mmCIF file of C-alpha atoms in Angstrom:
data_model
loop_
_atom_site.group_PDB
_atom_site.id
_atom_site.type_symbol
_atom_site.label_atom_id
_atom_site.label_comp_id
_atom_site.label_asym_id
_atom_site.label_seq_id
_atom_site.Cartn_x
_atom_site.Cartn_y
_atom_site.Cartn_z
ATOM 1 C CA MET V 815 12.886 -8.869 -19.836
ATOM 2 C CA SER V 816 13.215 -6.042 -22.277
ATOM 3 C CA GLU V 817 15.078 -2.786 -21.554
ATOM 4 C CA ASN V 818 11.778 -0.849 -21.216
ATOM 5 C CA ASP V 819 10.431 -3.484 -18.871
ATOM 6 C CA GLN V 820 13.605 -3.200 -16.746
ATOM 7 C CA ASP V 821 13.600 0.473 -16.167
ATOM 8 C CA ASP V 822 10.353 2.263 -16.877
ATOM 9 C CA GLY V 823 8.136 2.762 -13.762
ATOM 10 C CA PRO V 824 4.422 3.569 -13.814
ATOM 11 C CA THR V 825 3.325 7.118 -14.361
ATOM 12 C CA PRO V 826 1.300 8.665 -11.488
ATOM 13 C CA ALA V 827 -1.871 8.540 -13.590
ATOM 14 C CA ALA V 828 -1.355 4.957 -14.590
ATOM 15 C CA ALA V 829 -0.510 3.925 -11.040
ATOM 16 C CA GLY V 830 -3.555 5.918 -9.662
ATOM 17 C CA ASN V 831 -5.974 4.274 -12.079
ATOM 18 C CA ALA V 832 -4.876 0.837 -10.744
ATOM 19 C CA ALA V 833 -4.612 1.990 -7.166
ATOM 20 C CA SER V 834 -7.238 -0.506 -5.955
ATOM 21 C CA ALA V 835 -4.862 -3.290 -7.004
ATOM 22 C CA LEU V 836 -1.773 -1.836 -5.331
ATOM 23 C CA PRO V 837 -0.818 -4.159 -2.495
ATOM 24 C CA GLY V 838 -0.635 -2.456 0.922
ATOM 25 C CA THR V 839 -2.801 0.480 0.127
ATOM 26 C CA PRO V 840 -4.908 1.242 3.160
ATOM 27 C CA ALA V 841 -8.616 2.130 3.112
ATOM 28 C CA ASP V 842 -7.859 5.622 4.516
ATOM 29 C CA ALA V 843 -5.009 6.312 2.016
ATOM 30 C CA ARG V 844 -3.785 9.689 1.251
ATOM 31 C CA ALA V 845 -1.325 10.835 -1.402
ATOM 32 C CA GLY V 846 0.082 13.956 -2.886
ATOM 33 C CA PHE V 847 3.143 15.953 -4.019
ATOM 34 C CA VAL V 848 5.519 18.165 -2.088
ATOM 35 C CA ALA V 849 7.919 20.442 -3.867
ATOM 36 C CA LEU V 850 11.336 21.268 -2.328
ATOM 37 C CA ILE V 851 12.502 24.596 -3.559
ATOM 38 C CA GLY V 852 15.404 26.941 -2.694
ATOM 39 C CA VAL V 853 18.589 28.425 -3.950
ATOM 40 C CA PRO V 854 21.545 26.236 -5.009
ATOM 41 C CA ASN V 855 23.349 24.304 -2.277
ATOM 42 C CA ALA V 856 20.537 24.755 0.311
ATOM 43 C CA GLY V 857 20.518 20.982 0.752
ATOM 44 C CA LYS V 858 17.438 19.864 -1.130
ATOM 45 C CA SER V 859 18.931 16.763 -2.470
ATOM 46 C CA THR V 860 20.386 15.709 0.787
ATOM 47 C CA LEU V 861 16.934 16.231 2.375
ATOM 48 C CA LEU V 862 15.140 14.288 -0.318
ATOM 49 C CA ASN V 863 17.380 11.266 0.131
ATOM 50 C CA ASN V 864 17.013 11.451 3.933
ATOM 51 C CA LEU V 865 13.252 11.548 3.886
ATOM 52 C CA VAL V 866 13.107 8.716 1.297
ATOM 53 C CA GLY V 867 15.665 6.659 3.115
ATOM 54 C CA THR V 868 17.829 5.977 0.110
ATOM 55 C CA LYS V 869 19.631 7.799 -2.612
ATOM 56 C CA VAL V 870 17.412 9.136 -5.417
ATOM 57 C CA SER V 871 19.023 12.482 -6.127
ATOM 58 C CA ILE V 872 22.669 13.308 -6.619
ATOM 59 C CA VAL V 873 24.471 15.371 -4.011
ATOM 60 C CA SER V 874 27.532 17.527 -4.584
ATOM 61 C CA ARG V 875 29.332 20.391 -2.976
ATOM 62 C CA LYS V 876 29.070 22.204 -6.333
ATOM 63 C CA VAL V 877 25.897 24.281 -6.930
ATOM 64 C CA GLN V 878 23.252 23.602 -9.558
ATOM 65 C CA THR V 879 23.841 19.814 -9.579
ATOM 66 C CA THR V 880 20.096 18.944 -9.822
ATOM 67 C CA ARG V 881 18.949 19.853 -13.373
ATOM 68 C CA ALA V 882 15.500 18.314 -13.739
ATOM 69 C CA LEU V 883 12.696 17.449 -11.356
ATOM 70 C CA VAL V 884 13.661 14.367 -9.274
ATOM 71 C CA ARG V 885 10.869 12.564 -7.486
ATOM 72 C CA GLY V 886 11.318 10.485 -4.321
ATOM 73 C CA ILE V 887 8.542 8.634 -2.620
ATOM 74 C CA PHE V 888 8.065 7.713 1.085
ATOM 75 C CA ILE V 889 5.175 6.397 3.128
ATOM 76 C CA GLU V 890 4.314 7.689 6.535
ATOM 77 C CA GLY V 891 1.278 5.946 8.127
ATOM 78 C CA SER V 892 -1.469 5.773 5.513
ATOM 79 C CA ALA V 893 0.008 8.673 3.540
ATOM 80 C CA GLN V 894 2.195 8.321 0.434
ATOM 81 C CA VAL V 895 4.267 11.529 -0.149
ATOM 82 C CA VAL V 896 5.872 12.227 -3.536
ATOM 83 C CA LEU V 897 8.810 14.589 -3.046
ATOM 84 C CA VAL V 898 9.895 16.773 -6.005
ATOM 85 C CA ASP V 899 13.537 17.870 -5.703
ATOM 86 C CA THR V 900 13.668 20.889 -7.988
ATOM 87 C CA PRO V 901 16.767 22.517 -9.451
ATOM 88 C CA GLY V 902 18.151 25.399 -7.374
ATOM 89 C CA ILE V 903 16.600 28.754 -8.149
ATOM 90 C CA PHE V 904 19.170 31.317 -9.272
ATOM 91 C CA ALA V 905 19.611 34.146 -11.779
ATOM 92 C CA PRO V 906 19.759 32.323 -15.080
ATOM 93 C CA LYS V 907 22.426 33.314 -17.671
ATOM 94 C CA ARG V 908 22.345 30.463 -20.283
ATOM 95 C CA ARG V 909 19.630 28.518 -21.963
ATOM 96 C CA LEU V 910 20.144 25.522 -19.715
ATOM 97 C CA ASP V 911 19.919 27.872 -16.670
ATOM 98 C CA ARG V 912 16.578 29.120 -17.868
ATOM 99 C CA ALA V 913 15.292 25.673 -18.337
ATOM 100 C CA MET V 914 16.330 24.656 -14.875
ATOM 101 C CA VAL V 915 14.764 27.646 -13.143
ATOM 102 C CA HIS V 916 11.498 27.185 -15.135
ATOM 103 C CA SER V 917 11.488 23.509 -14.068
ATOM 104 C CA ALA V 918 11.816 24.576 -10.428
ATOM 105 C CA TRP V 919 8.933 27.006 -10.416
ATOM 106 C CA SER V 920 6.721 24.652 -12.457
ATOM 107 C CA GLY V 921 7.335 21.944 -9.838
ATOM 108 C CA ALA V 922 6.243 24.296 -7.086
ATOM 109 C CA ALA V 923 3.051 25.341 -8.947
ATOM 110 C CA ASP V 924 1.946 21.716 -9.488
ATOM 111 C CA ALA V 925 2.491 20.534 -5.927
ATOM 112 C CA ASP V 926 0.061 20.103 -3.056
ATOM 113 C CA ALA V 927 2.487 21.803 -0.669
ATOM 114 C CA VAL V 928 5.718 23.722 -1.133
ATOM 115 C CA CYS V 929 8.750 23.691 1.130
ATOM 116 C CA LEU V 930 11.225 26.505 0.959
ATOM 117 C CA LEU V 931 14.615 25.204 2.178
ATOM 118 C CA VAL V 932 17.061 27.842 3.437
ATOM 119 C CA ASP V 933 20.695 27.330 4.417
ATOM 120 C CA ALA V 934 20.626 28.740 7.958
ATOM 121 C CA ARG V 935 24.366 29.554 7.816
ATOM 122 C CA LYS V 936 23.874 31.882 4.808
ATOM 123 C CA GLY V 937 20.565 33.330 6.001
ATOM 124 C CA VAL V 938 18.732 35.753 3.751
ATOM 125 C CA ASP V 939 20.897 36.862 0.917
ATOM 126 C CA ALA V 940 19.997 38.415 -2.481
ATOM 127 C CA GLU V 941 19.148 34.934 -3.972
ATOM 128 C CA VAL V 942 16.825 33.996 -1.096
ATOM 129 C CA GLU V 943 15.190 37.437 -1.335
ATOM 130 C CA ALA V 944 14.560 36.916 -5.038
ATOM 131 C CA VAL V 945 12.845 33.559 -4.261
ATOM 132 C CA LEU V 946 10.734 35.140 -1.458
ATOM 133 C CA GLY V 947 9.647 37.866 -3.935
ATOM 134 C CA ARG V 948 8.189 35.286 -6.301
ATOM 135 C CA LEU V 949 6.925 32.808 -3.723
ATOM 136 C CA GLY V 950 3.720 34.770 -3.270
ATOM 137 C CA GLU V 951 2.686 33.806 -6.809
ATOM 138 C CA VAL V 952 2.575 30.152 -5.778
ATOM 139 C CA ARG V 953 -0.999 29.412 -4.626
ATOM 140 C CA ARG V 954 -0.104 26.447 -2.430
ATOM 141 C CA GLU V 955 0.485 25.929 1.286
ATOM 142 C CA LYS V 956 4.042 26.848 2.039
ATOM 143 C CA LEU V 957 6.370 25.521 4.795
ATOM 144 C CA LEU V 958 9.727 27.011 5.820
ATOM 145 C CA ILE V 959 12.631 24.606 6.446
ATOM 146 C CA LEU V 960 15.836 25.974 8.009
ATOM 147 C CA ASN V 961 18.669 23.549 7.168
ATOM 148 C CA LYS V 962 22.106 23.035 8.662
ATOM 149 C CA ILE V 963 20.959 24.132 12.103
ATOM 150 C CA ASP V 964 23.780 22.239 13.753
ATOM 151 C CA LEU V 965 26.207 24.801 12.439
ATOM 152 C CA ILE V 966 24.839 28.058 13.966
ATOM 153 C CA PRO V 967 23.644 29.238 17.437
ATOM 154 C CA ARG V 968 19.958 28.822 18.296
ATOM 155 C CA GLU V 969 19.290 32.496 18.878
ATOM 156 C CA ARG V 970 20.389 33.221 15.290
ATOM 157 C CA LEU V 971 17.947 30.518 14.088
ATOM 158 C CA LEU V 972 15.047 32.173 15.908
ATOM 159 C CA ASP V 973 15.895 35.584 14.479
ATOM 160 C CA LEU V 974 16.201 34.118 10.929
ATOM 161 C CA ALA V 975 12.881 32.247 11.200
ATOM 162 C CA ALA V 976 11.151 35.505 12.334
ATOM 163 C CA LYS V 977 12.639 37.475 9.470
ATOM 164 C CA LEU V 978 11.596 34.950 6.828
ATOM 165 C CA ASN V 979 8.101 34.639 8.191
ATOM 166 C CA ALA V 980 7.759 38.447 8.169
ATOM 167 C CA ALA V 981 8.761 38.491 4.516
ATOM 168 C CA SER V 982 6.446 35.627 3.458
ATOM 169 C CA PRO V 983 4.156 34.004 6.093
ATOM 170 C CA PHE V 984 4.589 30.294 6.203
ATOM 171 C CA ALA V 985 2.085 27.693 7.611
ATOM 172 C CA GLU V 986 4.840 26.089 9.701
ATOM 173 C CA THR V 987 8.581 26.397 10.255
ATOM 174 C CA PHE V 988 10.918 23.400 10.765
ATOM 175 C CA MET V 989 14.491 23.490 11.867
ATOM 176 C CA ILE V 990 16.562 20.515 10.639
ATOM 177 C CA SER V 991 19.885 19.085 9.652
ATOM 178 C CA ALA V 992 19.330 17.173 6.431
ATOM 179 C CA LEU V 993 22.798 15.684 6.823
ATOM 180 C CA ASN V 994 22.463 14.191 10.309
ATOM 181 C CA GLY V 995 18.724 13.789 10.311
ATOM 182 C CA SER V 996 17.943 16.114 13.219
ATOM 183 C CA GLY V 997 14.350 17.265 13.019
ATOM 184 C CA VAL V 998 13.644 15.262 9.827
ATOM 185 C CA ASP V 999 11.201 12.826 11.459
ATOM 186 C CA ASP V 1000 8.911 15.738 12.588
ATOM 187 C CA LEU V 1001 9.041 17.153 9.034
ATOM 188 C CA ARG V 1002 8.180 13.740 7.519
ATOM 189 C CA ARG V 1003 5.047 13.453 9.796
ATOM 190 C CA ALA V 1004 3.988 17.015 9.051
ATOM 191 C CA LEU V 1005 4.254 16.472 5.278
ATOM 192 C CA ALA V 1006 2.251 13.213 5.511
ATOM 193 C CA ALA V 1007 -0.504 14.899 7.499
ATOM 194 C CA ARG V 1008 -0.929 17.463 4.686
ATOM 195 C CA MET V 1009 -1.601 14.997 1.876
ATOM 196 C CA PRO V 1010 -5.050 14.954 0.405
ATOM 197 C CA ALA V 1011 -7.242 11.856 0.751
ATOM 198 C CA GLY V 1012 -6.827 9.507 -2.260
ATOM 199 C CA PRO V 1013 -5.279 6.291 -3.465
ATOM 200 C CA TRP V 1014 -1.555 5.803 -3.470
ATOM 201 C CA LEU V 1015 0.078 6.774 -6.698
ATOM 202 C CA TYR V 1016 2.891 4.197 -6.646
ATOM 203 C CA PRO V 1017 3.475 0.671 -5.444
ATOM 204 C CA GLU V 1018 4.430 0.495 -1.693
ATOM 205 C CA ASP V 1019 8.062 -0.450 -2.241
ATOM 206 C CA GLN V 1020 8.808 2.216 -5.027
ATOM 207 C CA VAL V 1021 11.153 4.960 -3.887
ATOM 208 C CA SER V 1022 11.443 6.993 -7.086
ATOM 209 C CA ASP V 1023 9.707 7.522 -10.424
ATOM 210 C CA ALA V 1024 12.958 7.956 -12.256
ATOM 211 C CA PRO V 1025 13.818 5.140 -14.707
ATOM 212 C CA LEU V 1026 16.890 3.272 -13.701
ATOM 213 C CA ARG V 1027 18.741 4.305 -16.887
ATOM 214 C CA MET V 1028 18.151 7.989 -15.962
ATOM 215 C CA LEU V 1029 19.262 7.496 -12.382
ATOM 216 C CA ALA V 1030 22.348 5.680 -13.689
ATOM 217 C CA ALA V 1031 23.229 8.667 -15.851
ATOM 218 C CA GLU V 1032 22.852 10.965 -12.924
ATOM 219 C CA ILE V 1033 25.097 8.813 -10.681
ATOM 220 C CA THR V 1034 27.848 8.994 -13.340
ATOM 221 C CA ARG V 1035 27.353 12.758 -13.571
ATOM 222 C CA GLU V 1036 27.750 12.993 -9.779
ATOM 223 C CA LYS V 1037 31.104 11.159 -10.003
ATOM 224 C CA ILE V 1038 32.259 13.650 -12.666
ATOM 225 C CA TYR V 1039 31.461 16.438 -10.128
ATOM 226 C CA ASP V 1040 33.305 14.611 -7.338
ATOM 227 C CA ARG V 1041 36.491 14.195 -9.350
ATOM 228 C CA LEU V 1042 36.739 17.256 -11.480
ATOM 229 C CA HIS V 1043 36.819 20.752 -9.982
ATOM 230 C CA GLU V 1044 37.090 22.896 -13.010
ATOM 231 C CA GLU V 1045 34.171 24.496 -14.796
ATOM 232 C CA LEU V 1046 33.790 21.299 -16.830
ATOM 233 C CA PRO V 1047 30.911 19.675 -14.947
ATOM 234 C CA TYR V 1048 28.585 22.446 -15.875
ATOM 235 C CA ARG V 1049 29.431 21.956 -19.487
ATOM 236 C CA SER V 1050 28.969 18.198 -19.544
ATOM 237 C CA THR V 1051 25.954 15.776 -19.535
ATOM 238 C CA VAL V 1052 25.605 12.034 -19.413
ATOM 239 C CA GLU V 1053 23.189 9.839 -21.310
ATOM 240 C CA THR V 1054 22.565 6.097 -20.923
ATOM 241 C CA ASP V 1055 22.603 4.695 -24.480
ATOM 242 C CA GLN V 1056 22.179 0.963 -23.667
ATOM 243 C CA TRP V 1057 20.790 -1.041 -20.775
ATOM 244 C CA GLN V 1058 20.962 -4.695 -21.539
ATOM 245 C CA VAL V 1059 19.965 -7.389 -19.044
ATOM 246 C CA ARG V 1060 22.130 -10.453 -19.624
ATOM 247 C CA SER V 1061 21.307 -14.081 -19.223
ATOM 248 C CA ASP V 1062 23.196 -14.278 -15.921
ATOM 249 C CA GLY V 1063 21.178 -11.445 -14.430
ATOM 250 C CA SER V 1064 23.874 -8.787 -14.786
ATOM 251 C CA VAL V 1065 23.394 -5.577 -16.699
ATOM 252 C CA ARG V 1066 25.511 -4.179 -19.494
ATOM 253 C CA ILE V 1067 25.407 -0.435 -19.525
ATOM 254 C CA GLU V 1068 26.861 1.944 -22.067
ATOM 255 C CA GLN V 1069 26.889 5.657 -21.375
ATOM 256 C CA THR V 1070 28.104 8.697 -23.251
ATOM 257 C CA ILE V 1071 29.541 11.782 -21.576
ATOM 258 C CA PHE V 1072 29.056 14.819 -23.778
ATOM 259 C CA VAL V 1073 31.394 17.743 -23.532
ATOM 260 C CA GLU V 1074 31.694 20.806 -25.784
ATOM 261 C CA ARG V 1075 35.393 20.932 -26.631
ATOM 262 C CA GLU V 1076 38.220 18.463 -27.263
ATOM 263 C CA SER V 1077 40.143 20.042 -24.335
ATOM 264 C CA GLN V 1078 37.289 19.067 -22.051
ATOM 265 C CA ARG V 1079 37.271 15.535 -23.400
ATOM 266 C CA SER V 1080 40.953 15.265 -22.459
ATOM 267 C CA ILE V 1081 40.176 16.359 -18.926
ATOM 268 C CA VAL V 1082 37.506 13.708 -18.520
ATOM 269 C CA LEU V 1083 39.745 10.944 -19.922
ATOM 270 C CA GLY V 1084 42.751 12.008 -17.848
ATOM 271 C CA LYS V 1085 46.342 10.880 -18.387
ATOM 272 C CA GLY V 1086 46.310 7.333 -19.666
ATOM 273 C CA GLY V 1087 42.601 7.197 -19.090
ATOM 274 C CA GLN V 1088 42.966 7.228 -15.361
ATOM 275 C CA THR V 1089 40.234 9.852 -14.663
ATOM 276 C CA ILE V 1090 37.525 8.090 -16.758
ATOM 277 C CA ARG V 1091 38.453 4.751 -15.084
ATOM 278 C CA SER V 1092 38.031 6.283 -11.608
ATOM 279 C CA ILE V 1093 34.703 7.829 -12.613
ATOM 280 C CA GLY V 1094 33.470 4.590 -14.052
ATOM 281 C CA GLN V 1095 34.562 2.457 -10.971
ATOM 282 C CA ALA V 1096 32.775 4.774 -8.577
ATOM 283 C CA ALA V 1097 29.645 5.029 -10.765
ATOM 284 C CA ARG V 1098 29.452 1.218 -11.323
ATOM 285 C CA ILE V 1099 29.356 0.520 -7.561
ATOM 286 C CA GLU V 1100 26.372 2.851 -6.917
ATOM 287 C CA ILE V 1101 24.560 1.850 -10.088
ATOM 288 C CA ALA V 1102 24.886 -1.807 -9.102
ATOM 289 C CA GLU V 1103 23.366 -0.981 -5.719
ATOM 290 C CA ALA V 1104 20.471 0.907 -7.300
ATOM 291 C CA ALA V 1105 19.840 -1.816 -9.920
ATOM 292 C CA ASP V 1106 20.363 -4.635 -7.394
ATOM 293 C CA ALA V 1107 22.456 -6.451 -9.954
ATOM 294 C CA LYS V 1108 26.056 -6.795 -11.155
ATOM 295 C CA VAL V 1109 26.837 -4.069 -13.526
ATOM 296 C CA HIS V 1110 29.210 -3.839 -16.512
ATOM 297 C CA LEU V 1111 29.619 -0.154 -17.214
ATOM 298 C CA PHE V 1112 31.218 1.208 -20.332
ATOM 299 C CA LEU V 1113 31.795 4.996 -20.614
ATOM 300 C CA HIS V 1114 32.442 6.946 -23.774
ATOM 301 C CA VAL V 1115 33.368 10.626 -24.015
ATOM 302 C CA LYS V 1116 32.267 12.570 -27.116
ATOM 303 C CA VAL V 1117 32.566 16.175 -28.147
ATOM 304 C CA ARG V 1118 29.298 17.756 -29.132
ATOM 305 C CA GLU V 1119 29.702 21.506 -29.558
ATOM 306 C CA ASN V 1120 26.782 23.516 -28.087
ATOM 307 C CA TRP V 1121 24.989 20.507 -26.757
ATOM 308 C CA ALA V 1122 23.341 22.950 -24.298
ATOM 309 C CA ASP V 1123 21.446 24.349 -27.277
ATOM 310 C CA ASP V 1124 20.209 21.004 -28.575
ATOM 311 C CA PRO V 1125 16.434 20.292 -27.798
ATOM 312 C CA ALA V 1126 17.143 16.482 -27.787
ATOM 313 C CA ARG V 1127 19.537 16.923 -24.848
ATOM 314 C CA TYR V 1128 16.825 18.718 -22.874
ATOM 315 C CA ARG V 1129 14.308 16.001 -23.536
ATOM 316 C CA GLU V 1130 16.831 13.437 -22.280
ATOM 317 C CA MET V 1131 17.221 15.480 -19.047
ATOM 318 C CA GLY V 1132 13.359 15.823 -18.664
ATOM 319 C CA LEU V 1133 13.563 19.655 -19.169
ATOM 320 C CA GLU V 1134 11.472 21.931 -21.388
ATOM 321 C CA PHE V 1135 13.583 23.455 -24.170
ATOM 322 C CA PRO V 1136 13.468 27.318 -23.739
ATOM 323 C CA ARG V 1137 13.058 29.108 -27.068
ATOM 324 C CA GLY V 1138 14.981 32.273 -27.791
#
């Protein structure tokens, strides 16, 4: 099996054209896309993973961890729902920021339905107001999801829901906890009911359209977030350079962590290489689970000044390179 055979899934168009051959597709099949939008740290990635039933998007306490559109897939009854976890919407300052925000709004514009996820603890702040101000431009059915409801009193939830619906009327409002799953089943059924009639876009057992090599890079990037609390994670990126399936069924993976300065490289390596070993060990366990194979992971750290201004890095992340 070649590297491309190992990790490249079908595109929606290709899958759709062959839908009649997809096993398990019912006669009354429905399928479509749902975009999850919101400000950073609203819980979109946690909700995506909960709805899909497995990890397809990285989760971190740090904001702006999702950089590109991450798609997760679940089936409810005869409906196949493709969820698009978008980067958090915020006021962009750098070129990478602008690319992430553009990616988020483009994901909303292309979906069959749009879900605005709001952290109920924070309520309506300036960032949420900015999203509400632009949400009217999106000509799709919109649903409101209040997340982290287990952390605030119910009367505050009702007031918040009323305030948000007054600002931008939503077709339906859901109150959930993405972390513990409260209310998520009702949301899953509601999203499935909104999907248009049509053949399934992906095989029944596929949970994401991200190639394994991209997911592997994202897992390693998450472990960098977990272990380093400086500004560094925002100035680093990870690329999978090699994905080699060996004769014994194991996978040899080589990845490069790019940073912008030699001082950052020293931080990632750690004293005596302890930090990079810790990152690699944690990433290898999760990558092996995703690949369903034994993994040999080799990490390299390289300095590439101004990588955030390199169009090739944006293509690797699935982002459009913003000019100017």
